CSV table of C-alpha atoms in Angstrom, one decimal:
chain,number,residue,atom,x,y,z
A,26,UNK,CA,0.0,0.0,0.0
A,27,UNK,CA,2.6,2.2,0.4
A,28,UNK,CA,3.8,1.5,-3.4
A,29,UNK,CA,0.0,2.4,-4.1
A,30,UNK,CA,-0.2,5.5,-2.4
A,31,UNK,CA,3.5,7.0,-3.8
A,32,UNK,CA,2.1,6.2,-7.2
A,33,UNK,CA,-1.3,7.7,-7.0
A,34,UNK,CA,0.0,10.4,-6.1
A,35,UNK,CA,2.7,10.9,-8.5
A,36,UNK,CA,-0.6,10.3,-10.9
A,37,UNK,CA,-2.2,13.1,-9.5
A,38,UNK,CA,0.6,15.3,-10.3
A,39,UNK,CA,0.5,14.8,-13.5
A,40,UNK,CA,-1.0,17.7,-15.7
A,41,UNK,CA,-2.9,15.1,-18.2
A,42,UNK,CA,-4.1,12.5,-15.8
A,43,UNK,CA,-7.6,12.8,-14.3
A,44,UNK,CA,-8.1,10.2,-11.4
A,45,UNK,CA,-11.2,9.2,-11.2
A,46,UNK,CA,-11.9,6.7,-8.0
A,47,UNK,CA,-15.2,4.7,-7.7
A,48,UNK,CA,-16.1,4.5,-11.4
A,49,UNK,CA,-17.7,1.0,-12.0
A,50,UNK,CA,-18.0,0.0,-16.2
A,51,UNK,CA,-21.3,-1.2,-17.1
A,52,UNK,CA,-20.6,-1.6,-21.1
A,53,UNK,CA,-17.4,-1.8,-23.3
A,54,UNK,CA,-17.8,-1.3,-27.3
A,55,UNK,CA,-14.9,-1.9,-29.2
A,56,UNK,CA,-14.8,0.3,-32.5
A,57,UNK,CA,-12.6,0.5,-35.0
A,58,UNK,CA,-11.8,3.8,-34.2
A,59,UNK,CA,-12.3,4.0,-31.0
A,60,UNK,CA,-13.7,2.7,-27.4
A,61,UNK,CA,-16.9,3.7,-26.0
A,62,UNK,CA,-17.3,3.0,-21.9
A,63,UNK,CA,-21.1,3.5,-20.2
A,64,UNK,CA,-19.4,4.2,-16.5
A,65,UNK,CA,-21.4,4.5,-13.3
A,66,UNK,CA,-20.6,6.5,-10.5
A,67,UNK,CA,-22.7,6.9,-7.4
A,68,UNK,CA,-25.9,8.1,-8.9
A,69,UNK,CA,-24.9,9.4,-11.7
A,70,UNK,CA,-24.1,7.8,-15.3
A,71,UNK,CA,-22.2,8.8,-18.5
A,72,UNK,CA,-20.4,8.0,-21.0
A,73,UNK,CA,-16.8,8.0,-22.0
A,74,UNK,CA,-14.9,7.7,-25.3
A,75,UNK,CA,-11.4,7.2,-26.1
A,76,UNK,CA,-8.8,6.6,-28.7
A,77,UNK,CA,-7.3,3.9,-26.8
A,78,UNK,CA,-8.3,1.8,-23.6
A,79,UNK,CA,-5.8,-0.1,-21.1
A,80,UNK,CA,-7.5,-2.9,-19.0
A,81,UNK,CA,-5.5,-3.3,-15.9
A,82,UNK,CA,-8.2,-4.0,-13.7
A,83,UNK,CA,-7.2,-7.1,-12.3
A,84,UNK,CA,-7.9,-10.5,-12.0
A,85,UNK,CA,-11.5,-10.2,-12.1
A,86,UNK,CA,-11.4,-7.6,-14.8
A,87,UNK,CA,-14.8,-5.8,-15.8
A,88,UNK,CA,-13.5,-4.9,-18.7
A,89,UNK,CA,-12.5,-8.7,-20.5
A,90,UNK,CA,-15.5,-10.1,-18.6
A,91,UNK,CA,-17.9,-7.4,-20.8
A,92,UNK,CA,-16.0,-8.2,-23.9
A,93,UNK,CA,-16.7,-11.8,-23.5
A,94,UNK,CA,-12.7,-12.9,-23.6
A,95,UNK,CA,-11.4,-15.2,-20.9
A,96,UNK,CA,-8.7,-17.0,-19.5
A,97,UNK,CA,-6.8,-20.4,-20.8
A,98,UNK,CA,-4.2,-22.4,-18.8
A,99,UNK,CA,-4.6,-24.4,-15.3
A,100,UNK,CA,-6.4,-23.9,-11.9
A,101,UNK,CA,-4.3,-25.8,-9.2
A,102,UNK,CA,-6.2,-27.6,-7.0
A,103,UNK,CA,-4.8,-26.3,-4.0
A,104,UNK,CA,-5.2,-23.6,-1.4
A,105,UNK,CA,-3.5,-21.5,1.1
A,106,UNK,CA,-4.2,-19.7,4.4
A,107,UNK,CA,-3.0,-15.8,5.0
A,108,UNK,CA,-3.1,-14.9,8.0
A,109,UNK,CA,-0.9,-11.4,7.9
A,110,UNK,CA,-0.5,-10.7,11.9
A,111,UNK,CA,1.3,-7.7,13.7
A,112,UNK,CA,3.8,-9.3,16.0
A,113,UNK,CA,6.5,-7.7,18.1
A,114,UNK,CA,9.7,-10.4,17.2
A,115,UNK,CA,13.0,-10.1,16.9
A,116,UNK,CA,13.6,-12.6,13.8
A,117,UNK,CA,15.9,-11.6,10.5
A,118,UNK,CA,14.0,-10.1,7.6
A,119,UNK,CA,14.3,-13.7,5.8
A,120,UNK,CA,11.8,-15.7,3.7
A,121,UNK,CA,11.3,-19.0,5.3
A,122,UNK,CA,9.4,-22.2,3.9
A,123,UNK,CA,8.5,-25.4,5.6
A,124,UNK,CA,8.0,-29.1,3.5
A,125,UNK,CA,5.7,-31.2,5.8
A,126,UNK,CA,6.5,-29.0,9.2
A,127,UNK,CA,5.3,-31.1,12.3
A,128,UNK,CA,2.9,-27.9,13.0
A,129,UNK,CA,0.9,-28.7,9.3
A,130,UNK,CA,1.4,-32.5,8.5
A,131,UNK,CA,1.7,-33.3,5.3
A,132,UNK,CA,1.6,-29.5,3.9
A,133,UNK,CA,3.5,-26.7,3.7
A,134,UNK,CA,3.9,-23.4,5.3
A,135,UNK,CA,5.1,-20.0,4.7
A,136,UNK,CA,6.7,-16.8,7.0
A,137,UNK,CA,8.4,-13.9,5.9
A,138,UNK,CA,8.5,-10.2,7.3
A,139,UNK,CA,6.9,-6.9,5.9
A,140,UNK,CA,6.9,-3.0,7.1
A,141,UNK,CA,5.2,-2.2,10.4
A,142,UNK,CA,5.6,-5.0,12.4
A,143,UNK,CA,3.5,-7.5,10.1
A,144,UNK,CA,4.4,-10.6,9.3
A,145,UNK,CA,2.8,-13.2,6.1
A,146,UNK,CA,2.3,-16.4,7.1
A,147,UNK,CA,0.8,-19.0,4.8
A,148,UNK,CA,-0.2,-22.0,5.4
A,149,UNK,CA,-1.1,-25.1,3.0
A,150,UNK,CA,-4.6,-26.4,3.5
A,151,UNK,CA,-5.6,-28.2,0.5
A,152,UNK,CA,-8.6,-28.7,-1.8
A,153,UNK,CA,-11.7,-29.7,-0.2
A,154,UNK,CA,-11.7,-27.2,2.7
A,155,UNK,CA,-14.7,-24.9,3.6
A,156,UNK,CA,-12.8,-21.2,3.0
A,157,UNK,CA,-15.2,-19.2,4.9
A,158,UNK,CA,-14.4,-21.7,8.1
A,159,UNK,CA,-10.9,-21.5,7.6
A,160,UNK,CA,-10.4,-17.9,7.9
A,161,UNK,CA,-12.4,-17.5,11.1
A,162,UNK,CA,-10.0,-16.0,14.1
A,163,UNK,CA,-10.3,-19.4,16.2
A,164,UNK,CA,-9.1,-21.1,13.5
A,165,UNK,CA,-6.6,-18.8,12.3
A,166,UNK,CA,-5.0,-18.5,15.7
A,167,UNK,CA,-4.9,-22.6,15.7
A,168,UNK,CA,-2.6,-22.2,12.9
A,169,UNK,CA,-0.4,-19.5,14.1
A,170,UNK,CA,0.3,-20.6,18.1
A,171,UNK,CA,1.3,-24.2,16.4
A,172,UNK,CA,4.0,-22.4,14.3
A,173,UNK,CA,5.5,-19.9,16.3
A,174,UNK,CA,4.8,-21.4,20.2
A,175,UNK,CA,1.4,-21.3,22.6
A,176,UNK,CA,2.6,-18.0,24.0
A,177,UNK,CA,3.2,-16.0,21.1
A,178,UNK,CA,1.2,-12.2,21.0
A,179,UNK,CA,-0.5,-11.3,18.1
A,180,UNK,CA,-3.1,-9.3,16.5
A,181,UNK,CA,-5.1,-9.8,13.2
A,182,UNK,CA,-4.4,-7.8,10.4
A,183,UNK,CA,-5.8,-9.6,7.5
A,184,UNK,CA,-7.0,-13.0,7.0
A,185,UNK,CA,-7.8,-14.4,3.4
A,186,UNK,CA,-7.9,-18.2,0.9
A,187,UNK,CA,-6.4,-18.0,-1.9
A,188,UNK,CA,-6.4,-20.7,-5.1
A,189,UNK,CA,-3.3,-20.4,-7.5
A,190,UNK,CA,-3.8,-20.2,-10.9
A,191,UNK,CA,-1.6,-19.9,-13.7
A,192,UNK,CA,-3.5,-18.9,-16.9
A,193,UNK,CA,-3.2,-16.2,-19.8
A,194,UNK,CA,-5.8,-14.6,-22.2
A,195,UNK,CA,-5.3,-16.2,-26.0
A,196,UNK,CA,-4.1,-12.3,-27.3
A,197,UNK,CA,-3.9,-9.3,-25.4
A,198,UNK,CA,-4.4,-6.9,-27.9
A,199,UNK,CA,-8.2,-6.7,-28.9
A,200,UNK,CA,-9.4,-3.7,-31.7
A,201,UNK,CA,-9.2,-0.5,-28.9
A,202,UNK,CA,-8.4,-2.5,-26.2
A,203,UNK,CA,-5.3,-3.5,-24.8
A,204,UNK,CA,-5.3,-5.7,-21.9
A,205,UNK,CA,-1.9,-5.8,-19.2
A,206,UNK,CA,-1.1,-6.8,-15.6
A,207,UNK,CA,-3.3,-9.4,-13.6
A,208,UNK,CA,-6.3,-9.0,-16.5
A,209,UNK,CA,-4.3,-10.3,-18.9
A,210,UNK,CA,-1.9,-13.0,-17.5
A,211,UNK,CA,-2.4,-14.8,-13.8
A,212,UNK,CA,0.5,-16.7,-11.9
A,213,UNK,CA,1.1,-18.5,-8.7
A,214,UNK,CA,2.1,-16.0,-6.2
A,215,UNK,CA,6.0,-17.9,-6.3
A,216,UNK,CA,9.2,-16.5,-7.9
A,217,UNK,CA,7.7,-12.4,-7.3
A,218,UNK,CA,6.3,-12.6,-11.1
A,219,UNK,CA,2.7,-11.1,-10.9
A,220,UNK,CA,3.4,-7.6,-10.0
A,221,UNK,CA,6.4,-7.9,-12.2
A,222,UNK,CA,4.6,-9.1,-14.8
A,223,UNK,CA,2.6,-6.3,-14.9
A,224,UNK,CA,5.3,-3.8,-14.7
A,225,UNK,CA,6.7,-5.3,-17.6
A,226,UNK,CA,3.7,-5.2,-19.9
A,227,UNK,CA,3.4,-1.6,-18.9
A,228,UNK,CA,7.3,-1.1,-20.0
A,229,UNK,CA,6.3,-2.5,-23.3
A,230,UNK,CA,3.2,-0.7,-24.0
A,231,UNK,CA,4.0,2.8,-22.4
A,232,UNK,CA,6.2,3.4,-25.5
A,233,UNK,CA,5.0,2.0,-28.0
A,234,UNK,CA,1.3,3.7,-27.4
A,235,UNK,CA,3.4,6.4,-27.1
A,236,UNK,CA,4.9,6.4,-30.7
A,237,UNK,CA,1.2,5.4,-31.8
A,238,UNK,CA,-0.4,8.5,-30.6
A,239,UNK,CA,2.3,11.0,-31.7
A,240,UNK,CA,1.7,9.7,-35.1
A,241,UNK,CA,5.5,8.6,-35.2
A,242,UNK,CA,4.9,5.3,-35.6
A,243,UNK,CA,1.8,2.7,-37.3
A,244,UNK,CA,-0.7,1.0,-35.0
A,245,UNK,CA,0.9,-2.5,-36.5
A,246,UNK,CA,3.4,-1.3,-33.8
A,247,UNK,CA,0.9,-2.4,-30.8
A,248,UNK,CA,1.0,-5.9,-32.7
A,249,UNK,CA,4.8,-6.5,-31.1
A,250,UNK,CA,3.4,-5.3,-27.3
A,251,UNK,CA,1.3,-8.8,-27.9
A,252,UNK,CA,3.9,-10.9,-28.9
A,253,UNK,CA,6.4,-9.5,-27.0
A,254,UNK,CA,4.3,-9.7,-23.6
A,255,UNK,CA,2.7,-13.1,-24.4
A,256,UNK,CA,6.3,-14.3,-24.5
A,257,UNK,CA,6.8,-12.9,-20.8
A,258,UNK,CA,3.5,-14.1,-19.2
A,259,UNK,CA,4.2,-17.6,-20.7
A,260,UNK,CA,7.9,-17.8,-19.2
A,261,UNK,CA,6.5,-16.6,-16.0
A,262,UNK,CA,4.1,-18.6,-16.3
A,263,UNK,CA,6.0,-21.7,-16.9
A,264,UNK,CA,8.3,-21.0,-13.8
A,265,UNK,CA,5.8,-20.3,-11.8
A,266,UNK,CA,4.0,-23.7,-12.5
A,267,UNK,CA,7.2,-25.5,-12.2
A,268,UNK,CA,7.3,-23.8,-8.3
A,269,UNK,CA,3.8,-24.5,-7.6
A,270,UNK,CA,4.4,-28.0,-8.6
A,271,UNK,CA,7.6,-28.6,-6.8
A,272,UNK,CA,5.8,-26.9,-3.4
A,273,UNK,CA,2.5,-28.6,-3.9
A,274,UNK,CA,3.0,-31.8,-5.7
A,275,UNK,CA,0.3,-34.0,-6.6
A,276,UNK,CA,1.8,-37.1,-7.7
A,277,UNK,CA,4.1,-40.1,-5.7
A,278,UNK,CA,6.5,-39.3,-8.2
A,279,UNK,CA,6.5,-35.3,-8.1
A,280,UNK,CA,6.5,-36.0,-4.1
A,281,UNK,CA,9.5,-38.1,-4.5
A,282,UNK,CA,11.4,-35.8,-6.3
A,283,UNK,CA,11.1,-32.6,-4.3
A,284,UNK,CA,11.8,-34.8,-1.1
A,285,UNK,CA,15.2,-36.0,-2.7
A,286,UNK,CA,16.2,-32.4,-4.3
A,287,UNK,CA,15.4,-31.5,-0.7
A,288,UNK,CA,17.7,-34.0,0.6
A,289,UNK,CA,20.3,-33.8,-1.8
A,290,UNK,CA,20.2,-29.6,-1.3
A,291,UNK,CA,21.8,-29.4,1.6
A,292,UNK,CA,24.8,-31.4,1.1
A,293,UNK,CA,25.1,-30.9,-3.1
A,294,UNK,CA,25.6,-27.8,-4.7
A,295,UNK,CA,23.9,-29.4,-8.0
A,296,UNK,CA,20.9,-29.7,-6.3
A,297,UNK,CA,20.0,-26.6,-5.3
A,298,UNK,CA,18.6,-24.8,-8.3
A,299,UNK,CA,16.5,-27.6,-8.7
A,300,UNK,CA,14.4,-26.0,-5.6
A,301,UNK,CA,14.6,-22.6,-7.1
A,302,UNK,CA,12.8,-23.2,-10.1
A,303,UNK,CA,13.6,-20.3,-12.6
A,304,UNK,CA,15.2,-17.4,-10.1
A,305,UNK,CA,13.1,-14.8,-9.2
A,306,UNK,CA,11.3,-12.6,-11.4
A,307,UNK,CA,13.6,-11.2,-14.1
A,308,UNK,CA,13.6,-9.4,-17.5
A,309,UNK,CA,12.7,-11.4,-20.4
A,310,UNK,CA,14.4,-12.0,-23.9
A,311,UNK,CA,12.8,-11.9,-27.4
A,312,UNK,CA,14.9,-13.2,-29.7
A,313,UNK,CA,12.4,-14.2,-32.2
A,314,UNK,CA,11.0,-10.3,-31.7
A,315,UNK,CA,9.8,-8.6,-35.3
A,316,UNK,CA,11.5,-5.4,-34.3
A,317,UNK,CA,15.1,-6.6,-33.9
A,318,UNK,CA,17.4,-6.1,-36.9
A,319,UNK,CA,19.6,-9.5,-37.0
A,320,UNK,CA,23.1,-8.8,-36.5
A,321,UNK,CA,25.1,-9.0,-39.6
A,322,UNK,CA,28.4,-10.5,-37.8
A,323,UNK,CA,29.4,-12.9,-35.4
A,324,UNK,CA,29.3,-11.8,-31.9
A,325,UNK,CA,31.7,-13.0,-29.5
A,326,UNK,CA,29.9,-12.1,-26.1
A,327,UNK,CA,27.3,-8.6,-25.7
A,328,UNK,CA,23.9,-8.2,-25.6
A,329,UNK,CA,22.0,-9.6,-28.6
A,330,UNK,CA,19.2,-7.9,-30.3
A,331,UNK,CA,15.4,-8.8,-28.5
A,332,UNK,CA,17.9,-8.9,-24.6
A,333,UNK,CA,17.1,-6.4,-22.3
A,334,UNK,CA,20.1,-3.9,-21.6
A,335,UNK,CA,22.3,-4.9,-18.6
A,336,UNK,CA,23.4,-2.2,-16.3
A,337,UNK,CA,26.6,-1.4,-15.3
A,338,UNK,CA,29.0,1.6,-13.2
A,339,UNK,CA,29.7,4.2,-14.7
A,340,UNK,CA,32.0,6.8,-13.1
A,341,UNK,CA,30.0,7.7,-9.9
A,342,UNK,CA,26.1,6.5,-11.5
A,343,UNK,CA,24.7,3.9,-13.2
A,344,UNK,CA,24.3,3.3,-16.9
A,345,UNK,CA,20.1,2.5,-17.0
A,346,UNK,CA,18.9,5.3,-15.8
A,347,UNK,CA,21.5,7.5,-18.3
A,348,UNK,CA,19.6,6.1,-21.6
A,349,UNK,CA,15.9,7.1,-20.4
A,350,UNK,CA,12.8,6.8,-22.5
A,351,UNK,CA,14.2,7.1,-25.9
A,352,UNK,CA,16.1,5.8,-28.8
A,353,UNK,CA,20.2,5.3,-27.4
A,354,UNK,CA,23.0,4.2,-29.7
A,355,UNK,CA,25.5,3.3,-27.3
A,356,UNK,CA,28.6,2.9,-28.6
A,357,UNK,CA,32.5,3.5,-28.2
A,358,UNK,CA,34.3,5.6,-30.7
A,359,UNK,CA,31.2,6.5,-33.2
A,360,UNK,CA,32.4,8.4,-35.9
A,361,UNK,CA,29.6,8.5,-38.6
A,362,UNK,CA,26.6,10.6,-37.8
A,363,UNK,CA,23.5,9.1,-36.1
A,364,UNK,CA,19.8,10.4,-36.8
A,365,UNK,CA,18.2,13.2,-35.6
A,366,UNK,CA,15.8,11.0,-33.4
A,367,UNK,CA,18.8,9.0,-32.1
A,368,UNK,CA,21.2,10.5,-29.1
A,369,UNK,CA,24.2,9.5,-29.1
A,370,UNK,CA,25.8,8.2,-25.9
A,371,UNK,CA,29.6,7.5,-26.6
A,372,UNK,CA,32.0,6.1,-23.8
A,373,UNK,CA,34.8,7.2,-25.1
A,374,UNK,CA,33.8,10.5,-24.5
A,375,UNK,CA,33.5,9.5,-21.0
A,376,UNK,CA,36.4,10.4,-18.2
A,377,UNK,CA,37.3,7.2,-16.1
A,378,UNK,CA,37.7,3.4,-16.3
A,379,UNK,CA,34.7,1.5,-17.9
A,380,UNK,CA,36.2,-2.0,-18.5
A,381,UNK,CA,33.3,-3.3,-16.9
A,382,UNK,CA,30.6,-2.1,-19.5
A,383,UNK,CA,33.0,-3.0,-22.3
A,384,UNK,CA,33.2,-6.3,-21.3
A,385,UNK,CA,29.3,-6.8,-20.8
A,386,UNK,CA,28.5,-5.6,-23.8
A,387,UNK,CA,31.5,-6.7,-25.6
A,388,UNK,CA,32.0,-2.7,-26.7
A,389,UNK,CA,35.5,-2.6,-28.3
A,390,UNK,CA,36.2,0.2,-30.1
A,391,UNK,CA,33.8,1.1,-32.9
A,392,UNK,CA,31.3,-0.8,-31.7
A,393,UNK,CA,27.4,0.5,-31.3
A,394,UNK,CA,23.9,-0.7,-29.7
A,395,UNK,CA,20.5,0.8,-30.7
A,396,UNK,CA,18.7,0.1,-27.4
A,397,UNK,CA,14.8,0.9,-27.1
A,398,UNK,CA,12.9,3.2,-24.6
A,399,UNK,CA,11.9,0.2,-22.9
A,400,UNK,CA,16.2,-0.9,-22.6
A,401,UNK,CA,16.0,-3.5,-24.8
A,402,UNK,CA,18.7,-4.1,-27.6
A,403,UNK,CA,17.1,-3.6,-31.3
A,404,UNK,CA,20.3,-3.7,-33.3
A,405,UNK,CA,23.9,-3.9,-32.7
A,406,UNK,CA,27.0,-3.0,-35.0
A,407,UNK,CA,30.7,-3.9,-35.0
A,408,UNK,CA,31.9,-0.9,-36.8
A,409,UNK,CA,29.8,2.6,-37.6
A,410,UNK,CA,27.5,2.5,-40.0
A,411,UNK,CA,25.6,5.2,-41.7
A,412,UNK,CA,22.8,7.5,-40.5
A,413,UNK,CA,20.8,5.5,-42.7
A,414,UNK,CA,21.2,2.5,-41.4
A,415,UNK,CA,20.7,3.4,-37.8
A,416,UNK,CA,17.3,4.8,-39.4
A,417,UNK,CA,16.9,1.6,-40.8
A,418,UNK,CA,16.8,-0.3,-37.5
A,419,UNK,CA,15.2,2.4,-35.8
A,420,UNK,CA,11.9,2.1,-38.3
A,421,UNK,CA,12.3,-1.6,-37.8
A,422,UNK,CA,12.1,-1.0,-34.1
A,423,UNK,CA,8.7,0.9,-34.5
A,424,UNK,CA,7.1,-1.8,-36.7
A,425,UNK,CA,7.6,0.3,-39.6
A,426,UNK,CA,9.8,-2.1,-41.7
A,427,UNK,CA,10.6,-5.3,-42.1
């Protein structure tokens, strides 16, 4: 909530955003030109039209559920306790997890801090439970005092069920609509890859749209958001259903597994990513991407074309946050001229010992990287090449050329 609030209200700042709170959609059309929205609020009701529309409303989104579209992939027949309490303990700010504790035979169980004194714990109950039952204080407590002792202090700060599901809609790009976040894509809450997810899709779209409605670029460009972000929700997806298998599994042989990886784990260093199924959430690549241009020499190392830009220090800073929203060649020694919708971000030019970037990026001298607003590599070059070339790639980049 605290992400929330610092967000809303950077939203409110903004002199083109109006934030409208308690708005409920009754109706979506979907035009070819356009969206139309019948919106109720309170008492009153109107109607609201626009060039574009961005359903991230969640799981349980209004918006897909009025346009008929739904979800494909796999409901796990499984479910898990929250009980967030507020607790006054001294215990490191670790994540801790439990196969078949003596406190929840046969399950599994969950702890990890947050701000304010609160602490998560989940607990696995199974399929055929009755959820309103299970979240009732008595019960809850039950749970709690078996983990952490008889004595233990605690207050409630929000109880809840929860079923994992890992499922995607079929395309996320519809006429008008655009779909993105928890609307589009749903995952296990394991590996830190719904929020993520979201952000991602959002990364994608934000500059894409952007191109779109400055006229700088076609609406085929939208197209890529689609491919590109179906590609992330089904690797997320994917490790995410390899975790919830390994923590919930359903079969003697799954079981038998994740007992011996958890055996083997503590003793054999090949073991251990086999509990960590896919690392946590992290950026993902398109290789196959429509707006990469294919590198016309052999690469020995770098960043290929659809990978997302890796960071690096720079002097006293960080290299991300110096290419911002726009179109970066970053090279080393450029000496041909770059177009006018290009900047130009040359190390050599740059005091102090970058060694580190080079070798990332494999940046020997002459070498240059068109990188995307969203950091991702669209084209990469051995030795400068002309403006129009860079153009080339660039137009490529917006879906503009093939």
């Amino acid at each position: 909530y605290y992400v929330e609030d610092a967000l809303l209200s950077a939203v409110e700042r903004l002199p083109n955003v109006e934030l409208r709170l308690g708005q409920e959609i009754e109706e979506v059309r979907n035009l070819p030109s356009h969206a139309e929205l019948d919106i109720v609020a309170g008492d009153t009701r109107y109607q609201l039209h626009t060039d574009w529309l961005i359903a991230c409303d969640g799981s349980k989104s209004a918006v897909r559920n009025l346009m008929g579209l739904d979800f494909d992939g796999r409901v796990f027949e499984e479910n898990f306790l929250i009980a967030d309490i507020r607790m006054e303990q001294e215990r490191p700010a670790e994540r801790w997890f439990w196969f078949d504790p003596p406190f929840n035979r046969g399950q599994s169980a969950l702890m990890h801090k947050q701000p304010d004194g609160v602490w998560r714990l989940d607990f696995q109950l199974g399929w055929g439970i009755d959820r309103q039952a299970c979240v009732q204080p008595e019960n809850v407590e039950r749970y709690v005092r078996a983990m952490l002792g008889q004595d233990i202090e605690f207050t409630e700060e929000w109880y809840s069920v929860y079923t994992f599901q890992c499922r995607r809609m079929k395309r996320f790009v519809h006429g008008r609509v655009l779909f993105a976040g928890d609307s589009a894509h749903l995952v296990s809450p394991f590996g830190a890859r719904g929020c993520n997810g979201g952000f991602a899709d959002i990364d994608n779209l934000g500059w894409k749209l952007d191109l779109v409605l400055r006229g700088e670029a076609g609406e085929a460009l939208l197209e890529s958001y689609n491919d590109e972000a179906i590609a992330t929700a089904d690797e997320n997806i994917l490790n995410s259903t390899r975790s919830t298998d390994f923590l919930t599994p359903k079969t003697t042989v799954s079981k038998a597994f994740r007992d011996a990886v958890l055996e083997l784990a503590s003793t054999e260093a090949f073991a251990r990513p086999f509990v960590n199924s896919g690392r946590l959430s992290t950026a993902i690549h398109y290789p196959q991407s429509s707006l990469n241009t294919p590198d016309v020499h052999a690469w020995n190392g770098g960043v290929a074309p659809g990978s997302p830009a890796l960071d690096a220090p720079v002097n006293d800073a960080w290299l991300l946050p110096q290419l911002g929203g726009r179109f970066v060649l970053l090279a080393n020694g450029w000496t041909q001229s770059v177009p006018a919708e290009v900047e130009l971000v040359d190390i050599a030019q740059w005091p102090g010992d970058h060694s580190l970037l080079q070798s990332r990026y494999a940046l020997q001298s002459g070498c240059g990287y068109l990188i995307r607003p969203d950091h991702y590599v669209a084209a990469r070059w051995q030795s400068p090449v002309s403006a129009a070339a860079v153009q080339a790639s660039v137009a490529r980049a917006k879906g503009m050329s093939q």
